[in-house]
Amino acid sequence: MKIGKKEHARRRKQLMAQMDPNSIAIVPSAHEHIRNRDCEFPFRQDSDFFYLTGFAEPESVLVLLPGRKHGQCVIFCRERDASMELWNGYRAGPEGVCEIYGADDAFPISDIDDILPGLIEGRERVYYAMGRHAEFDRSVMEWVNVIRSKVRSGAHPPGEFLDLDHLLHDQRLYKSATEIKIMRKAAKISAAAHIRAMKYCKPGVNEYQLEAEILHEFAMNGARAPAYSSIVGSGKNGCILHYLENRDTIKDGDLVLIDAGCELDHYAADITRTFPSNGQFSTEQKALYEVVLKSQLAAIKTIKPGGHWNEFHDATVKVITKGLMELGILKGSLKALIEKEAYSEYYMHRAGHWLGMDVHDVGDYKVGNQWRVLETGMVMTVEPGIYISPDNKKVAKKWRGIGIRIEDDVLVTKDGCEVLTKDVPKTVEEIEALMTVGAS
Ligand code: GLY
Ligand code: MN
Ligand code: MN
């Protein structure tokens, strides 16, 4: 079910069909990063590079040359080296890159300064994501300057730089059948992990122990890394949107907010559930929870081809504002409260984002000045929340320190949408029933 060589070739072909015929695209791999001393962070390939190659080694560069007779796909990579491979693992080398990954031509990365100016020369336009890697930006300019220095000998430097992201990220926004299969699986694994954490939870366990349950479920199912750092916030920690410490002991009567998703074959899942540590929602927790859930369901209902990007956010704003009014937390008329964004003190983020190889995936949210129209194959999260700061003296004490978010991953289908993460319980009744069984 992995993305195969053919799909990578099809993606490159599709991208090159959008490029100017006399142009070149340059896509560098990700870098390795030192964590401390001799230890590196686990390497994660750059999503753009991986999307176009399936090749996961660092120190590599992809070059696309539409229309080039001797091959349109050139990859620079590390050479094979018995001693380095003994210490640090297998390398494909230029031969392997052609054989395994379908490059037309491949060269050692150590030769890039000698070879790449020759490939750029004569091409009018360079597609490149300028500004992402300062060091690589400098190399690109140096390669162009090599050509400029030879104009008197007839060399032809490129006249224009174009942002590759524009074309490539639009392409990545539409998921193929295989991508959707992988994302469905990532969602399933992540759903099982949330269920496991809910079942494990009881007052007295530590936030990091719930995180450990989740990561174990991911890894046991082939997803060795989370797609982002897991958030396990109990009590008032649930009001910190990016709480990552995960070190408090979970108290009786607290809610627990878990935002965690695995990465499977370079695709992300992103799920949030909020549940009571002791398996029973208190009256106030339940009242706020029902508002968030209602807003999330209303938002999901709007998602279908032809709808625009902001529609689901608007739906959450309306339901949350109304709900906060009914609970006496906001006062005034619905229209006026929405207009002056009174909800934003309690609901301060957007209702979702694109999801794909990156958790906050690529793709424009507006086209021209208009919100993007949803189309089949797009995947997004739907994640409204209400967070009542523990220090907010404007609201009655009983509400303070309650943080709730409910997040699902949603695929736009031709008839409407499919909730990829539907396996995790989310109604009050479902959660309480699951936690009662878990505790027995
Ligand atoms: N986990 C990051 C987010 O929900 O956007
Ligand atoms: Mn999330
Ligand atoms: Mn999210």
mmCIF file of N, CA, C and O in Angstrom, residues 63-153:
data_model
loop_
_atom_site.group_PDB
_atom_site.id
_atom_site.type_symbol
_atom_site.label_atom_id
_atom_site.label_comp_id
_atom_site.label_asym_id
_atom_site.label_seq_id
_atom_site.Cartn_x
_atom_site.Cartn_y
_atom_site.Cartn_z
ATOM 1 N N VAL A 63 16.557 17.252 -9.514
ATOM 2 C CA VAL A 63 16.511 18.265 -10.576
ATOM 3 C C VAL A 63 15.565 17.761 -11.664
ATOM 4 O O VAL A 63 15.723 16.639 -12.153
ATOM 5 N N LEU A 64 14.586 18.578 -12.006
ATOM 6 C CA LEU A 64 13.638 18.197 -13.065
ATOM 7 C C LEU A 64 13.869 19.090 -14.269
ATOM 8 O O LEU A 64 13.935 20.325 -14.144
ATOM 9 N N LEU A 65 13.992 18.454 -15.421
ATOM 10 C CA LEU A 65 14.304 19.191 -16.655
ATOM 11 C C LEU A 65 13.306 18.786 -17.734
ATOM 12 O O LEU A 65 13.579 17.859 -18.518
ATOM 13 N N PRO A 66 12.134 19.437 -17.766
ATOM 14 C CA PRO A 66 11.120 19.040 -18.744
ATOM 15 C C PRO A 66 11.672 19.117 -20.167
ATOM 16 O O PRO A 66 12.339 20.091 -20.525
ATOM 17 N N GLY A 67 11.428 18.044 -20.909
ATOM 18 C CA GLY A 67 11.818 18.032 -22.332
ATOM 19 C C GLY A 67 13.256 17.630 -22.586
ATOM 20 O O GLY A 67 13.659 17.521 -23.739
ATOM 21 N N ARG A 68 14.042 17.375 -21.527
ATOM 22 C CA ARG A 68 15.464 17.044 -21.779
ATOM 23 C C ARG A 68 15.573 15.638 -22.381
ATOM 24 O O ARG A 68 15.063 14.666 -21.824
ATOM 25 N N LYS A 69 16.271 15.554 -23.500
ATOM 26 C CA LYS A 69 16.325 14.279 -24.239
ATOM 27 C C LYS A 69 17.047 13.193 -23.460
ATOM 28 O O LYS A 69 16.677 12.030 -23.475
ATOM 29 N N HIS A 70 18.099 13.588 -22.722
ATOM 30 C CA HIS A 70 18.890 12.569 -22.002
ATOM 31 C C HIS A 70 18.294 12.236 -20.645
ATOM 32 O O HIS A 70 18.962 11.667 -19.807
ATOM 33 N N GLY A 71 17.080 12.626 -20.414
ATOM 34 C CA GLY A 71 16.433 12.283 -19.140
ATOM 35 C C GLY A 71 15.966 13.523 -18.411
ATOM 36 O O GLY A 71 16.719 14.499 -18.293
ATOM 37 N N GLN A 72 14.738 13.463 -17.946
ATOM 38 C CA GLN A 72 14.136 14.654 -17.319
ATOM 39 C C GLN A 72 14.313 14.681 -15.814
ATOM 40 O O GLN A 72 14.109 15.705 -15.194
ATOM 41 N N CYS A 73 14.647 13.520 -15.211
ATOM 42 C CA CYS A 73 14.761 13.455 -13.746
ATOM 43 C C CYS A 73 16.188 13.094 -13.362
ATOM 44 O O CYS A 73 16.657 11.986 -13.644
ATOM 45 N N VAL A 74 16.863 14.053 -12.735
ATOM 46 C CA VAL A 74 18.253 13.843 -12.309
ATOM 47 C C VAL A 74 18.309 13.952 -10.796
ATOM 48 O O VAL A 74 17.720 14.869 -10.222
ATOM 49 N N ILE A 75 18.997 13.009 -10.144
ATOM 50 C CA ILE A 75 19.149 13.083 -8.684
ATOM 51 C C ILE A 75 20.630 13.064 -8.328
ATOM 52 O O ILE A 75 21.404 12.252 -8.862
ATOM 53 N N PHE A 76 21.006 13.990 -7.449
ATOM 54 C CA PHE A 76 22.340 13.964 -6.851
ATOM 55 C C PHE A 76 22.187 13.315 -5.473
ATOM 56 O O PHE A 76 21.244 13.642 -4.741
ATOM 57 N N CYS A 77 23.099 12.412 -5.129
ATOM 58 C CA CYS A 77 22.985 11.737 -3.832
ATOM 59 C C CYS A 77 24.357 11.299 -3.330
ATOM 60 O O CYS A 77 25.354 11.432 -4.047
ATOM 61 N N ARG A 78 24.389 10.791 -2.112
ATOM 62 C CA ARG A 78 25.647 10.319 -1.542
ATOM 63 C C ARG A 78 26.106 9.067 -2.303
ATOM 64 O O ARG A 78 25.278 8.245 -2.698
ATOM 65 N N GLU A 79 27.431 8.959 -2.455
ATOM 66 C CA GLU A 79 27.953 7.756 -3.103
ATOM 67 C C GLU A 79 27.931 6.597 -2.139
ATOM 68 O O GLU A 79 27.948 6.799 -0.922
ATOM 69 N N ARG A 80 27.925 5.410 -2.642
ATOM 70 C CA ARG A 80 28.047 4.252 -1.767
ATOM 71 C C ARG A 80 29.444 4.274 -1.143
ATOM 72 O O ARG A 80 30.391 4.761 -1.746
ATOM 73 N N ASP A 81 29.559 3.773 0.074
ATOM 74 C CA ASP A 81 30.819 3.843 0.799
ATOM 75 C C ASP A 81 30.761 2.777 1.894
ATOM 76 O O ASP A 81 30.021 2.915 2.872
ATOM 77 N N ALA A 82 31.529 1.696 1.694
ATOM 78 C CA ALA A 82 31.418 0.523 2.579
ATOM 79 C C ALA A 82 31.601 0.919 4.042
ATOM 80 O O ALA A 82 30.844 0.485 4.917
ATOM 81 N N SER A 83 32.583 1.776 4.300
ATOM 82 C CA SER A 83 32.865 2.108 5.697
ATOM 83 C C SER A 83 31.742 2.961 6.304
ATOM 84 O O SER A 83 31.258 2.691 7.397
ATOM 85 N N MET A 84 31.291 3.973 5.567
ATOM 86 C CA MET A 84 30.194 4.821 6.066
ATOM 87 C C MET A 84 28.908 3.995 6.237
ATOM 88 O O MET A 84 28.143 4.197 7.173
ATOM 89 N N GLU A 85 28.705 3.078 5.315
ATOM 90 C CA GLU A 85 27.477 2.263 5.396
ATOM 91 C C GLU A 85 27.520 1.308 6.584
ATOM 92 O O GLU A 85 26.511 1.027 7.211
ATOM 93 N N LEU A 86 28.756 0.851 6.929
ATOM 94 C CA LEU A 86 28.916 -0.020 8.098
ATOM 95 C C LEU A 86 28.513 0.731 9.372
ATOM 96 O O LEU A 86 27.851 0.211 10.251
ATOM 97 N N TRP A 87 28.883 2.005 9.439
ATOM 98 C CA TRP A 87 28.583 2.796 10.643
ATOM 99 C C TRP A 87 27.157 3.330 10.652
ATOM 100 O O TRP A 87 26.479 3.319 11.663
ATOM 101 N N ASN A 88 26.730 3.847 9.477
ATOM 102 C CA ASN A 88 25.489 4.653 9.492
ATOM 103 C C ASN A 88 24.335 4.112 8.662
ATOM 104 O O ASN A 88 23.293 4.749 8.588
ATOM 105 N N GLY A 89 24.537 2.975 8.026
ATOM 106 C CA GLY A 89 23.411 2.402 7.287
ATOM 107 C C GLY A 89 23.561 2.475 5.782
ATOM 108 O O GLY A 89 24.381 3.223 5.238
ATOM 109 N N TYR A 90 22.702 1.731 5.145
ATOM 110 C CA TYR A 90 22.726 1.516 3.699
ATOM 111 C C TYR A 90 22.495 2.820 2.921
ATOM 112 O O TYR A 90 21.714 3.675 3.341
ATOM 113 N N ARG A 91 23.202 2.951 1.820
ATOM 114 C CA ARG A 91 22.970 4.070 0.883
ATOM 115 C C ARG A 91 22.617 3.487 -0.483
ATOM 116 O O ARG A 91 23.207 2.480 -0.883
ATOM 117 N N ALA A 92 21.740 4.157 -1.186
ATOM 118 C CA ALA A 92 21.365 3.669 -2.527
ATOM 119 C C ALA A 92 22.476 3.950 -3.537
ATOM 120 O O ALA A 92 22.729 3.151 -4.435
ATOM 121 N N GLY A 93 23.149 5.100 -3.386
ATOM 122 C CA GLY A 93 24.159 5.496 -4.371
ATOM 123 C C GLY A 93 23.494 5.855 -5.694
ATOM 124 O O GLY A 93 22.325 5.515 -5.919
ATOM 125 N N PRO A 94 24.248 6.524 -6.585
ATOM 126 C CA PRO A 94 23.644 6.950 -7.860
ATOM 127 C C PRO A 94 23.015 5.804 -8.652
ATOM 128 O O PRO A 94 21.933 5.965 -9.217
ATOM 129 N N GLU A 95 23.665 4.642 -8.656
ATOM 130 C CA GLU A 95 23.084 3.521 -9.422
ATOM 131 C C GLU A 95 21.748 3.083 -8.847
ATOM 132 O O GLU A 95 20.764 2.894 -9.572
ATOM 133 N N GLY A 96 21.714 2.978 -7.519
ATOM 134 C CA GLY A 96 20.484 2.560 -6.840
ATOM 135 C C GLY A 96 19.359 3.564 -7.044
ATOM 136 O O GLY A 96 18.191 3.191 -7.167
ATOM 137 N N VAL A 97 19.723 4.832 -7.091
ATOM 138 C CA VAL A 97 18.706 5.878 -7.265
ATOM 139 C C VAL A 97 18.019 5.745 -8.627
ATOM 140 O O VAL A 97 16.815 5.960 -8.740
ATOM 141 N N CYS A 98 18.788 5.336 -9.636
ATOM 142 C CA CYS A 98 18.182 5.113 -10.960
ATOM 143 C C CYS A 98 17.337 3.838 -10.947
ATOM 144 O O CYS A 98 16.197 3.832 -11.397
ATOM 145 N N GLU A 99 17.943 2.791 -10.378
ATOM 146 C CA GLU A 99 17.281 1.489 -10.409
ATOM 147 C C GLU A 99 16.029 1.445 -9.536
ATOM 148 O O GLU A 99 14.957 1.035 -9.964
ATOM 149 N N ILE A 100 16.198 1.891 -8.285
ATOM 150 C CA ILE A 100 15.110 1.717 -7.304
ATOM 151 C C ILE A 100 14.080 2.844 -7.402
ATOM 152 O O ILE A 100 12.893 2.616 -7.247
ATOM 153 N N TYR A 101 14.562 4.055 -7.638
ATOM 154 C CA TYR A 101 13.652 5.209 -7.553
ATOM 155 C C TYR A 101 13.292 5.806 -8.912
ATOM 156 O O TYR A 101 12.543 6.768 -8.992
ATOM 157 N N GLY A 102 13.885 5.262 -9.950
ATOM 158 C CA GLY A 102 13.454 5.647 -11.295
ATOM 159 C C GLY A 102 14.012 6.967 -11.813
ATOM 160 O O GLY A 102 13.444 7.549 -12.742
ATOM 161 N N ALA A 103 15.147 7.424 -11.237
ATOM 162 C CA ALA A 103 15.783 8.619 -11.813
ATOM 163 C C ALA A 103 16.340 8.243 -13.181
ATOM 164 O O ALA A 103 16.747 7.103 -13.407
ATOM 165 N N ASP A 104 16.367 9.211 -14.105
ATOM 166 C CA ASP A 104 16.938 8.938 -15.426
ATOM 167 C C ASP A 104 18.455 8.984 -15.376
ATOM 168 O O ASP A 104 19.142 8.314 -16.131
ATOM 169 N N ASP A 105 18.957 9.817 -14.495
ATOM 170 C CA ASP A 105 20.388 10.048 -14.359
ATOM 171 C C ASP A 105 20.666 10.352 -12.897
ATOM 172 O O ASP A 105 19.840 11.019 -12.258
ATOM 173 N N ALA A 106 21.814 9.904 -12.389
ATOM 174 C CA ALA A 106 22.140 10.255 -11.001
ATOM 175 C C ALA A 106 23.641 10.461 -10.880
ATOM 176 O O ALA A 106 24.426 9.809 -11.584
ATOM 177 N N PHE A 107 24.011 11.398 -10.013
ATOM 178 C CA PHE A 107 25.430 11.729 -9.840
ATOM 179 C C PHE A 107 25.748 11.853 -8.346
ATOM 180 O O PHE A 107 24.866 12.158 -7.541
ATOM 181 N N PRO A 108 27.028 11.711 -7.990
ATOM 182 C CA PRO A 108 27.409 11.927 -6.593
ATOM 183 C C PRO A 108 27.159 13.387 -6.199
ATOM 184 O O PRO A 108 27.420 14.293 -7.000
ATOM 185 N N ILE A 109 26.689 13.583 -4.994
ATOM 186 C CA ILE A 109 26.401 14.940 -4.516
ATOM 187 C C ILE A 109 27.680 15.785 -4.499
ATOM 188 O O ILE A 109 27.632 17.003 -4.686
ATOM 189 N N SER A 110 28.828 15.118 -4.349
ATOM 190 C CA SER A 110 30.110 15.859 -4.318
ATOM 191 C C SER A 110 30.424 16.489 -5.679
ATOM 192 O O SER A 110 31.257 17.378 -5.776
ATOM 193 N N ASP A 111 29.735 16.071 -6.736
ATOM 194 C CA ASP A 111 29.996 16.626 -8.077
ATOM 195 C C ASP A 111 28.982 17.703 -8.478
ATOM 196 O O ASP A 111 28.997 18.173 -9.617
ATOM 197 N N ILE A 112 28.098 18.080 -7.548
ATOM 198 C CA ILE A 112 26.986 18.954 -7.956
ATOM 199 C C ILE A 112 27.475 20.316 -8.469
ATOM 200 O O ILE A 112 26.924 20.849 -9.445
ATOM 201 N N ASP A 113 28.543 20.881 -7.840
ATOM 202 C CA ASP A 113 29.030 22.203 -8.281
ATOM 203 C C ASP A 113 29.539 22.159 -9.723
ATOM 204 O O ASP A 113 29.464 23.146 -10.447
ATOM 205 N N ASP A 114 30.056 21.004 -10.137
ATOM 206 C CA ASP A 114 30.581 20.897 -11.508
ATOM 207 C C ASP A 114 29.465 20.623 -12.508
ATOM 208 O O ASP A 114 29.552 21.041 -13.655
ATOM 209 N N ILE A 115 28.445 19.888 -12.084
ATOM 210 C CA ILE A 115 27.438 19.419 -13.054
ATOM 211 C C ILE A 115 26.205 20.318 -13.142
ATOM 212 O O ILE A 115 25.710 20.603 -14.238
ATOM 213 N N LEU A 116 25.701 20.810 -11.992
ATOM 214 C CA LEU A 116 24.409 21.503 -12.022
ATOM 215 C C LEU A 116 24.421 22.802 -12.846
ATOM 216 O O LEU A 116 23.443 23.043 -13.582
ATOM 217 N N PRO A 117 25.514 23.637 -12.789
ATOM 218 C CA PRO A 117 25.472 24.835 -13.651
ATOM 219 C C PRO A 117 25.255 24.479 -15.118
ATOM 220 O O PRO A 117 24.524 25.172 -15.830
ATOM 221 N N GLY A 118 25.805 23.362 -15.563
ATOM 222 C CA GLY A 118 25.626 22.918 -16.953
ATOM 223 C C GLY A 118 24.173 22.550 -17.241
ATOM 224 O O GLY A 118 23.702 22.702 -18.371
ATOM 225 N N LEU A 119 23.454 22.040 -16.222
ATOM 226 C CA LEU A 119 22.041 21.674 -16.435
ATOM 227 C C LEU A 119 21.144 22.923 -16.423
ATOM 228 O O LEU A 119 20.130 22.976 -17.116
ATOM 229 N N ILE A 120 21.557 23.916 -15.622
ATOM 230 C CA ILE A 120 20.748 25.161 -15.553
ATOM 231 C C ILE A 120 20.960 25.994 -16.825
ATOM 232 O O ILE A 120 20.033 26.623 -17.330
ATOM 233 N N GLU A 121 22.167 25.965 -17.336
ATOM 234 C CA GLU A 121 22.544 26.809 -18.485
ATOM 235 C C GLU A 121 21.598 26.568 -19.681
ATOM 236 O O GLU A 121 21.316 25.428 -20.031
ATOM 237 N N GLY A 122 21.093 27.664 -20.223
ATOM 238 C CA GLY A 122 20.205 27.561 -21.377
ATOM 239 C C GLY A 122 18.731 27.470 -21.001
ATOM 240 O O GLY A 122 17.865 27.598 -21.849
ATOM 241 N N ARG A 123 18.440 27.252 -19.726
ATOM 242 C CA ARG A 123 17.024 27.197 -19.278
ATOM 243 C C ARG A 123 16.595 28.609 -18.873
ATOM 244 O O ARG A 123 17.329 29.308 -18.168
ATOM 245 N N GLU A 124 15.420 29.007 -19.311
ATOM 246 C CA GLU A 124 14.955 30.384 -19.072
ATOM 247 C C GLU A 124 14.545 30.636 -17.629
ATOM 248 O O GLU A 124 14.742 31.705 -17.086
ATOM 249 N N ARG A 125 13.897 29.613 -17.045
ATOM 250 C CA ARG A 125 13.304 29.806 -15.713
ATOM 251 C C ARG A 125 13.758 28.729 -14.745
ATOM 252 O O ARG A 125 13.865 27.564 -15.114
ATOM 253 N N VAL A 126 13.962 29.167 -13.484
ATOM 254 C CA VAL A 126 14.314 28.213 -12.423
ATOM 255 C C VAL A 126 13.178 28.197 -11.411
ATOM 256 O O VAL A 126 12.841 29.232 -10.830
ATOM 257 N N TYR A 127 12.573 27.019 -11.232
ATOM 258 C CA TYR A 127 11.564 26.856 -10.171
ATOM 259 C C TYR A 127 12.288 26.389 -8.918
ATOM 260 O O TYR A 127 12.941 25.327 -8.924
ATOM 261 N N TYR A 128 12.167 27.162 -7.861
ATOM 262 C CA TYR A 128 12.899 26.816 -6.635
ATOM 263 C C TYR A 128 12.218 27.510 -5.451
ATOM 264 O O TYR A 128 11.773 28.655 -5.561
ATOM 265 N N ALA A 129 12.155 26.812 -4.311
ATOM 266 C CA ALA A 129 11.518 27.391 -3.108
ATOM 267 C C ALA A 129 12.534 28.239 -2.353
ATOM 268 O O ALA A 129 13.117 27.802 -1.363
ATOM 269 N N MET A 130 12.765 29.431 -2.861
ATOM 270 C CA MET A 130 13.759 30.345 -2.288
ATOM 271 C C MET A 130 13.368 30.728 -0.856
ATOM 272 O O MET A 130 12.201 30.972 -0.577
ATOM 273 N N GLY A 131 14.371 30.758 0.034
ATOM 274 C CA GLY A 131 14.111 31.270 1.387
ATOM 275 C C GLY A 131 13.876 30.185 2.421
ATOM 276 O O GLY A 131 13.718 30.481 3.598
ATOM 277 N N ARG A 132 13.860 28.926 1.993
ATOM 278 C CA ARG A 132 13.604 27.866 2.972
ATOM 279 C C ARG A 132 14.891 27.372 3.615
ATOM 280 O O ARG A 132 14.943 27.113 4.796
ATOM 281 N N HIS A 133 15.968 27.228 2.804
ATOM 282 C CA HIS A 133 17.271 26.811 3.343
ATOM 283 C C HIS A 133 18.291 27.847 2.896
ATOM 284 O O HIS A 133 18.669 27.867 1.729
ATOM 285 N N ALA A 134 18.748 28.677 3.878
ATOM 286 C CA ALA A 134 19.649 29.788 3.542
ATOM 287 C C ALA A 134 20.900 29.287 2.823
ATOM 288 O O ALA A 134 21.331 29.872 1.820
ATOM 289 N N GLU A 135 21.442 28.177 3.309
ATOM 290 C CA GLU A 135 22.703 27.687 2.733
ATOM 291 C C GLU A 135 22.496 27.222 1.291
ATOM 292 O O GLU A 135 23.311 27.517 0.415
ATOM 293 N N PHE A 136 21.400 26.537 1.072
ATOM 294 C CA PHE A 136 21.123 26.030 -0.279
ATOM 295 C C PHE A 136 20.797 27.190 -1.225
ATOM 296 O O PHE A 136 21.196 27.170 -2.396
ATOM 297 N N ASP A 137 20.109 28.231 -0.682
ATOM 298 C CA ASP A 137 19.832 29.437 -1.498
ATOM 299 C C ASP A 137 21.149 29.993 -2.057
ATOM 300 O O ASP A 137 21.239 30.357 -3.228
ATOM 301 N N ARG A 138 22.150 30.058 -1.172
ATOM 302 C CA ARG A 138 23.457 30.591 -1.600
ATOM 303 C C ARG A 138 24.055 29.715 -2.696
ATOM 304 O O ARG A 138 24.588 30.238 -3.686
ATOM 305 N N SER A 139 23.944 28.402 -2.537
ATOM 306 C CA SER A 139 24.494 27.508 -3.576
ATOM 307 C C SER A 139 23.800 27.748 -4.910
ATOM 308 O O SER A 139 24.459 27.814 -5.955
ATOM 309 N N VAL A 140 22.479 27.902 -4.869
ATOM 310 C CA VAL A 140 21.737 28.122 -6.124
ATOM 311 C C VAL A 140 22.260 29.391 -6.802
ATOM 312 O O VAL A 140 22.528 29.411 -8.009
ATOM 313 N N MET A 141 22.446 30.459 -5.995
ATOM 314 C CA MET A 141 22.948 31.719 -6.574
ATOM 315 C C MET A 141 24.353 31.528 -7.136
ATOM 316 O O MET A 141 24.686 32.060 -8.191
ATOM 317 N N GLU A 142 25.167 30.752 -6.431
ATOM 318 C CA GLU A 142 26.531 30.509 -6.924
ATOM 319 C C GLU A 142 26.507 29.766 -8.267
ATOM 320 O O GLU A 142 27.261 30.102 -9.177
ATOM 321 N N TRP A 143 25.629 28.782 -8.393
ATOM 322 C CA TRP A 143 25.546 28.024 -9.658
ATOM 323 C C TRP A 143 25.096 28.955 -10.790
ATOM 324 O O TRP A 143 25.612 28.884 -11.901
ATOM 325 N N VAL A 144 24.166 29.833 -10.471
ATOM 326 C CA VAL A 144 23.710 30.776 -11.513
ATOM 327 C C VAL A 144 24.831 31.755 -11.856
ATOM 328 O O VAL A 144 25.067 32.065 -13.035
ATOM 329 N N ASN A 145 25.577 32.180 -10.835
ATOM 330 C CA ASN A 145 26.676 33.122 -11.085
ATOM 331 C C ASN A 145 27.787 32.506 -11.921
ATOM 332 O O ASN A 145 28.457 33.206 -12.687
ATOM 333 N N VAL A 146 27.987 31.207 -11.774
ATOM 334 C CA VAL A 146 28.984 30.520 -12.617
ATOM 335 C C VAL A 146 28.592 30.704 -14.088
ATOM 336 O O VAL A 146 29.429 31.022 -14.931
ATOM 337 N N ILE A 147 27.289 30.577 -14.358
ATOM 338 C CA ILE A 147 26.834 30.723 -15.755
ATOM 339 C C ILE A 147 26.961 32.189 -16.191
ATOM 340 O O ILE A 147 27.423 32.486 -17.300
ATOM 341 N N ARG A 148 26.563 33.091 -15.270
ATOM 342 C CA ARG A 148 26.661 34.536 -15.610
ATOM 343 C C ARG A 148 28.093 34.932 -15.954
ATOM 344 O O ARG A 148 28.323 35.788 -16.799
ATOM 345 N N SER A 149 29.056 34.318 -15.258
ATOM 346 C CA SER A 149 30.453 34.698 -15.495
ATOM 347 C C SER A 149 30.920 34.233 -16.881
ATOM 348 O O SER A 149 32.008 34.601 -17.320
ATOM 349 N N LYS A 150 30.112 33.415 -17.526
ATOM 350 C CA LYS A 150 30.544 32.880 -18.829
ATOM 351 C C LYS A 150 29.711 33.415 -20.002
ATOM 352 O O LYS A 150 29.732 32.842 -21.082
ATOM 353 N N VAL A 151 28.985 34.525 -19.746
ATOM 354 C CA VAL A 151 28.106 35.011 -20.842
ATOM 355 C C VAL A 151 28.915 35.435 -22.061
ATOM 356 O O VAL A 151 28.461 35.268 -23.195
ATOM 357 N N ARG A 152 30.128 35.955 -21.822
ATOM 358 C CA ARG A 152 30.924 36.405 -22.982
ATOM 359 C C ARG A 152 31.378 35.222 -23.843
ATOM 360 O O ARG A 152 31.748 35.384 -24.988
ATOM 361 N N SER A 153 31.346 34.018 -23.233
ATOM 362 C CA SER A 153 31.659 32.830 -24.048
ATOM 363 C C SER A 153 30.387 32.209 -24.601
ATOM 364 O O SER A 153 30.377 31.060 -25.047
#
